[in-house]
Amino acid sequence: ETGVTQTPRHLVMGMTNKKSLKCEQHLGHNAMYWYKQSAKKPLELMFVYNFKEQTENNSVPSRFSPECPNSSHLFLHLHTLQPEDSALYLCASSRVERAYGYTFGSGTRLTVV
Amino acid sequence: DQQVKQNSPSLSVQEGRISILNCDYTNSMFDYFLWYKKYPAEGPTFLISISSIKDKNEDGRFTVFLNKSAKHLSLHIVPSQPGDSAVYFCAASDSGAGSYQLTFGKGTKLSVIP
């Protein structure tokens, strides 16, 4: 149990489907993040939420839509994805005081067919 | 442009010997560095960190060294154990940007051979 829970663990979706990834933390953290990990690439920051407000969108295509209804929950809504979007999507949370680092979830392995 | 580089995608070490994982960075504004460890099918977990005001930080078998002039840091694991086999990510942040965000390298896969 890492303290950050992601569901589902695996997801296969067609290019016309709509799905959502969920992330939940009860660590009292005030920042939450979505990262993408593709094969042989660094972890890529997608979105940052600080106290429920989105503070960063790293030029992510609009087919990825984040939602942060409260400081404990984070969603990533997916629609009309492409096969190249297949990757491991990691959620993380932290205190804004960076010394604590991030706590990651186990990730959702997404395959777009 | 990769600001954090881990040039060795993999490393194999005999059990009991020292493992040295290297990381280089290009952004001179980075002032805080972390190492994360990742097992398959799990998210990365925090291992050890170092501030730019230090050149060494030690925690048990793990020591991180920082050479600011060379923009280089390394993680030493001694003695290495089979349970240390994992992917290790180097990460850095720039507090001057008011940012608590981390920039990650591609990772190095460590295999410790019994």
Short mmCIF file of N, CA, C and O in Angstrom, two decimals, chain B residues 20-75:
data_model
loop_
_atom_site.label_atom_id
_atom_site.label_comp_id
_atom_site.label_asym_id
_atom_site.label_seq_id
_atom_site.Cartn_x
_atom_site.Cartn_y
_atom_site.Cartn_z
N ILE B 20 27.05 1.58 -8.70
CA ILE B 20 27.15 3.03 -8.88
C ILE B 20 26.29 3.44 -10.06
O ILE B 20 26.53 3.02 -11.19
N LEU B 21 25.26 4.23 -9.76
CA LEU B 21 24.37 4.72 -10.81
C LEU B 21 24.63 6.21 -10.99
O LEU B 21 24.71 6.95 -10.02
N ASN B 22 24.74 6.61 -12.23
CA ASN B 22 25.11 7.99 -12.53
C ASN B 22 23.99 8.79 -13.16
O ASN B 22 23.10 8.24 -13.82
N CYS B 23 24.07 10.10 -12.95
CA CYS B 23 23.04 11.01 -13.46
C CYS B 23 23.72 12.34 -13.75
O CYS B 23 24.52 12.83 -12.94
N ASP B 24 23.43 12.92 -14.90
CA ASP B 24 23.94 14.23 -15.27
C ASP B 24 22.77 15.17 -15.53
O ASP B 24 21.71 14.73 -15.99
N TYR B 25 22.96 16.44 -15.25
CA TYR B 25 21.90 17.40 -15.52
C TYR B 25 22.48 18.62 -16.23
O TYR B 25 23.67 18.90 -16.15
N THR B 26 21.61 19.31 -16.93
CA THR B 26 22.08 20.47 -17.70
C THR B 26 21.60 21.80 -17.14
O THR B 26 22.20 22.83 -17.40
N ASN B 27 20.52 21.76 -16.37
CA ASN B 27 19.94 23.00 -15.86
C ASN B 27 20.66 23.41 -14.58
O ASN B 27 20.52 22.77 -13.54
N SER B 28 21.42 24.49 -14.65
CA SER B 28 22.20 24.92 -13.49
C SER B 28 21.33 25.48 -12.37
O SER B 28 21.81 25.74 -11.27
N MET B 29 20.05 25.66 -12.64
CA MET B 29 19.13 26.15 -11.62
C MET B 29 18.61 25.03 -10.72
O MET B 29 18.00 25.29 -9.70
N PHE B 30 18.82 23.78 -11.12
CA PHE B 30 18.38 22.68 -10.27
C PHE B 30 19.14 22.74 -8.95
O PHE B 30 20.37 22.89 -8.93
N ASP B 31 18.40 22.62 -7.85
CA ASP B 31 19.06 22.70 -6.55
C ASP B 31 18.62 21.61 -5.58
O ASP B 31 18.97 21.65 -4.40
N TYR B 32 17.85 20.66 -6.07
CA TYR B 32 17.42 19.57 -5.20
C TYR B 32 17.29 18.33 -6.06
O TYR B 32 16.70 18.39 -7.15
N PHE B 33 17.85 17.23 -5.58
CA PHE B 33 17.95 16.03 -6.40
C PHE B 33 17.46 14.82 -5.60
O PHE B 33 17.70 14.72 -4.40
N LEU B 34 16.79 13.92 -6.30
CA LEU B 34 16.23 12.76 -5.64
C LEU B 34 16.49 11.52 -6.49
O LEU B 34 16.63 11.59 -7.71
N TRP B 35 16.52 10.40 -5.82
CA TRP B 35 16.56 9.09 -6.50
C TRP B 35 15.29 8.32 -6.12
O TRP B 35 14.89 8.28 -4.95
N TYR B 36 14.70 7.72 -7.15
CA TYR B 36 13.52 6.88 -6.96
C TYR B 36 13.85 5.49 -7.48
O TYR B 36 14.62 5.31 -8.42
N LYS B 37 13.20 4.51 -6.89
CA LYS B 37 13.39 3.11 -7.24
C LYS B 37 12.04 2.57 -7.71
O LYS B 37 11.02 2.85 -7.09
N LYS B 38 12.06 1.79 -8.79
CA LYS B 38 10.80 1.28 -9.31
C LYS B 38 10.91 -0.20 -9.62
O LYS B 38 11.75 -0.63 -10.41
N TYR B 39 10.01 -0.97 -9.00
CA TYR B 39 9.86 -2.39 -9.34
C TYR B 39 8.81 -2.52 -10.43
O TYR B 39 7.94 -1.64 -10.57
N PRO B 40 8.86 -3.61 -11.20
CA PRO B 40 7.83 -3.82 -12.22
C PRO B 40 6.43 -3.79 -11.64
O PRO B 40 6.22 -4.28 -10.52
N ALA B 41 5.50 -3.23 -12.35
CA ALA B 41 4.09 -3.18 -11.97
C ALA B 41 3.84 -2.37 -10.70
O ALA B 41 2.78 -2.50 -10.08
N GLU B 42 4.83 -1.57 -10.30
CA GLU B 42 4.62 -0.68 -9.16
C GLU B 42 5.04 0.73 -9.55
O GLU B 42 5.80 0.93 -10.50
N GLY B 43 4.56 1.72 -8.80
CA GLY B 43 5.01 3.08 -9.02
C GLY B 43 6.38 3.30 -8.40
O GLY B 43 6.81 2.55 -7.53
N PRO B 44 7.09 4.34 -8.82
CA PRO B 44 8.39 4.66 -8.21
C PRO B 44 8.24 4.99 -6.73
O PRO B 44 7.24 5.58 -6.33
N THR B 45 9.22 4.62 -5.94
CA THR B 45 9.23 4.97 -4.52
C THR B 45 10.48 5.78 -4.21
O THR B 45 11.56 5.51 -4.74
N PHE B 46 10.32 6.76 -3.35
CA PHE B 46 11.42 7.63 -2.97
C PHE B 46 12.51 6.85 -2.25
O PHE B 46 12.24 6.03 -1.38
N LEU B 47 13.75 7.14 -2.61
CA LEU B 47 14.87 6.42 -2.01
C LEU B 47 15.74 7.35 -1.17
O LEU B 47 15.93 7.14 0.01
N ILE B 48 16.26 8.39 -1.76
CA ILE B 48 17.17 9.29 -1.06
C ILE B 48 17.24 10.60 -1.83
O ILE B 48 17.00 10.62 -3.04
N SER B 49 17.56 11.69 -1.13
CA SER B 49 17.64 12.99 -1.80
C SER B 49 18.86 13.75 -1.32
O SER B 49 19.50 13.38 -0.32
N ILE B 50 19.17 14.84 -2.02
CA ILE B 50 20.27 15.70 -1.62
C ILE B 50 20.00 17.12 -2.08
O ILE B 50 19.50 17.34 -3.19
N SER B 51 20.31 18.05 -1.21
CA SER B 51 20.20 19.46 -1.55
C SER B 51 21.52 19.94 -2.13
O SER B 51 22.58 19.39 -1.83
N SER B 52 21.46 21.00 -2.94
CA SER B 52 22.67 21.50 -3.58
C SER B 52 23.66 22.13 -2.60
O SER B 52 24.80 22.42 -2.96
N ILE B 53 23.24 22.33 -1.36
CA ILE B 53 24.17 22.88 -0.38
C ILE B 53 25.06 21.79 0.21
O ILE B 53 25.99 22.08 0.96
N LYS B 54 24.76 20.54 -0.14
CA LYS B 54 25.57 19.42 0.33
C LYS B 54 26.25 18.75 -0.85
O LYS B 54 25.86 18.92 -2.00
N ASP B 55 27.27 17.95 -0.54
CA ASP B 55 27.86 17.14 -1.60
C ASP B 55 27.73 15.65 -1.35
O ASP B 55 28.13 14.83 -2.18
N LYS B 56 27.13 15.31 -0.21
CA LYS B 56 26.97 13.89 0.11
C LYS B 56 25.82 13.73 1.08
O LYS B 56 25.63 14.54 2.00
N ASN B 57 25.04 12.67 0.86
CA ASN B 57 24.00 12.30 1.82
C ASN B 57 23.95 10.79 1.89
O ASN B 57 23.96 10.11 0.86
N GLU B 58 23.90 10.29 3.10
CA GLU B 58 24.00 8.85 3.31
C GLU B 58 22.78 8.34 4.08
O GLU B 58 22.33 8.98 5.03
N ASP B 59 22.29 7.19 3.68
CA ASP B 59 21.18 6.55 4.39
C ASP B 59 21.37 5.05 4.29
O ASP B 59 21.00 4.42 3.29
N GLY B 60 21.96 4.49 5.33
CA GLY B 60 22.20 3.04 5.32
C GLY B 60 23.15 2.63 4.21
O GLY B 60 24.26 3.16 4.09
N ARG B 61 22.69 1.73 3.37
CA ARG B 61 23.53 1.24 2.26
C ARG B 61 23.58 2.21 1.09
O ARG B 61 24.33 1.98 0.12
N PHE B 62 22.78 3.24 1.14
CA PHE B 62 22.64 4.16 0.01
C PHE B 62 23.33 5.50 0.31
O PHE B 62 23.11 6.10 1.36
N THR B 63 24.15 5.96 -0.65
CA THR B 63 24.80 7.25 -0.54
C THR B 63 24.67 7.97 -1.86
O THR B 63 24.91 7.38 -2.93
N VAL B 64 24.29 9.23 -1.79
CA VAL B 64 24.23 10.03 -3.01
C VAL B 64 25.32 11.09 -2.92
O VAL B 64 25.51 11.73 -1.88
N PHE B 65 26.05 11.25 -4.01
CA PHE B 65 27.11 12.24 -4.12
C PHE B 65 26.71 13.27 -5.18
O PHE B 65 26.18 12.91 -6.24
N LEU B 66 26.97 14.54 -4.88
CA LEU B 66 26.65 15.60 -5.83
C LEU B 66 27.90 16.40 -6.15
O LEU B 66 28.59 16.88 -5.25
N ASN B 67 28.18 16.55 -7.43
CA ASN B 67 29.28 17.38 -7.91
C ASN B 67 28.68 18.50 -8.75
O ASN B 67 28.36 18.32 -9.93
N LYS B 68 28.48 19.65 -8.10
CA LYS B 68 27.76 20.75 -8.77
C LYS B 68 28.54 21.29 -9.96
O LYS B 68 27.97 21.67 -10.98
N SER B 69 29.83 21.39 -9.83
CA SER B 69 30.62 21.96 -10.93
C SER B 69 30.54 21.09 -12.17
O SER B 69 30.56 21.59 -13.29
N ALA B 70 30.41 19.79 -11.98
CA ALA B 70 30.30 18.87 -13.11
C ALA B 70 28.85 18.60 -13.47
O ALA B 70 28.58 17.89 -14.45
N LYS B 71 27.93 19.12 -12.69
CA LYS B 71 26.50 18.85 -12.87
C LYS B 71 26.27 17.35 -12.94
O LYS B 71 25.66 16.81 -13.89
N HIS B 72 26.76 16.69 -11.93
CA HIS B 72 26.72 15.23 -11.91
C HIS B 72 26.38 14.74 -10.51
O HIS B 72 26.86 15.28 -9.51
N LEU B 73 25.53 13.74 -10.45
CA LEU B 73 25.32 13.07 -9.18
C LEU B 73 25.34 11.56 -9.39
O LEU B 73 25.16 11.08 -10.51
N SER B 74 25.62 10.88 -8.31
CA SER B 74 25.69 9.43 -8.39
C SER B 74 25.08 8.82 -7.14
O SER B 74 25.08 9.43 -6.07
N LEU B 75 24.56 7.63 -7.32
CA LEU B 75 23.99 6.85 -6.22
C LEU B 75 24.86 5.61 -6.03
O LEU B 75 25.07 4.86 -6.99
#
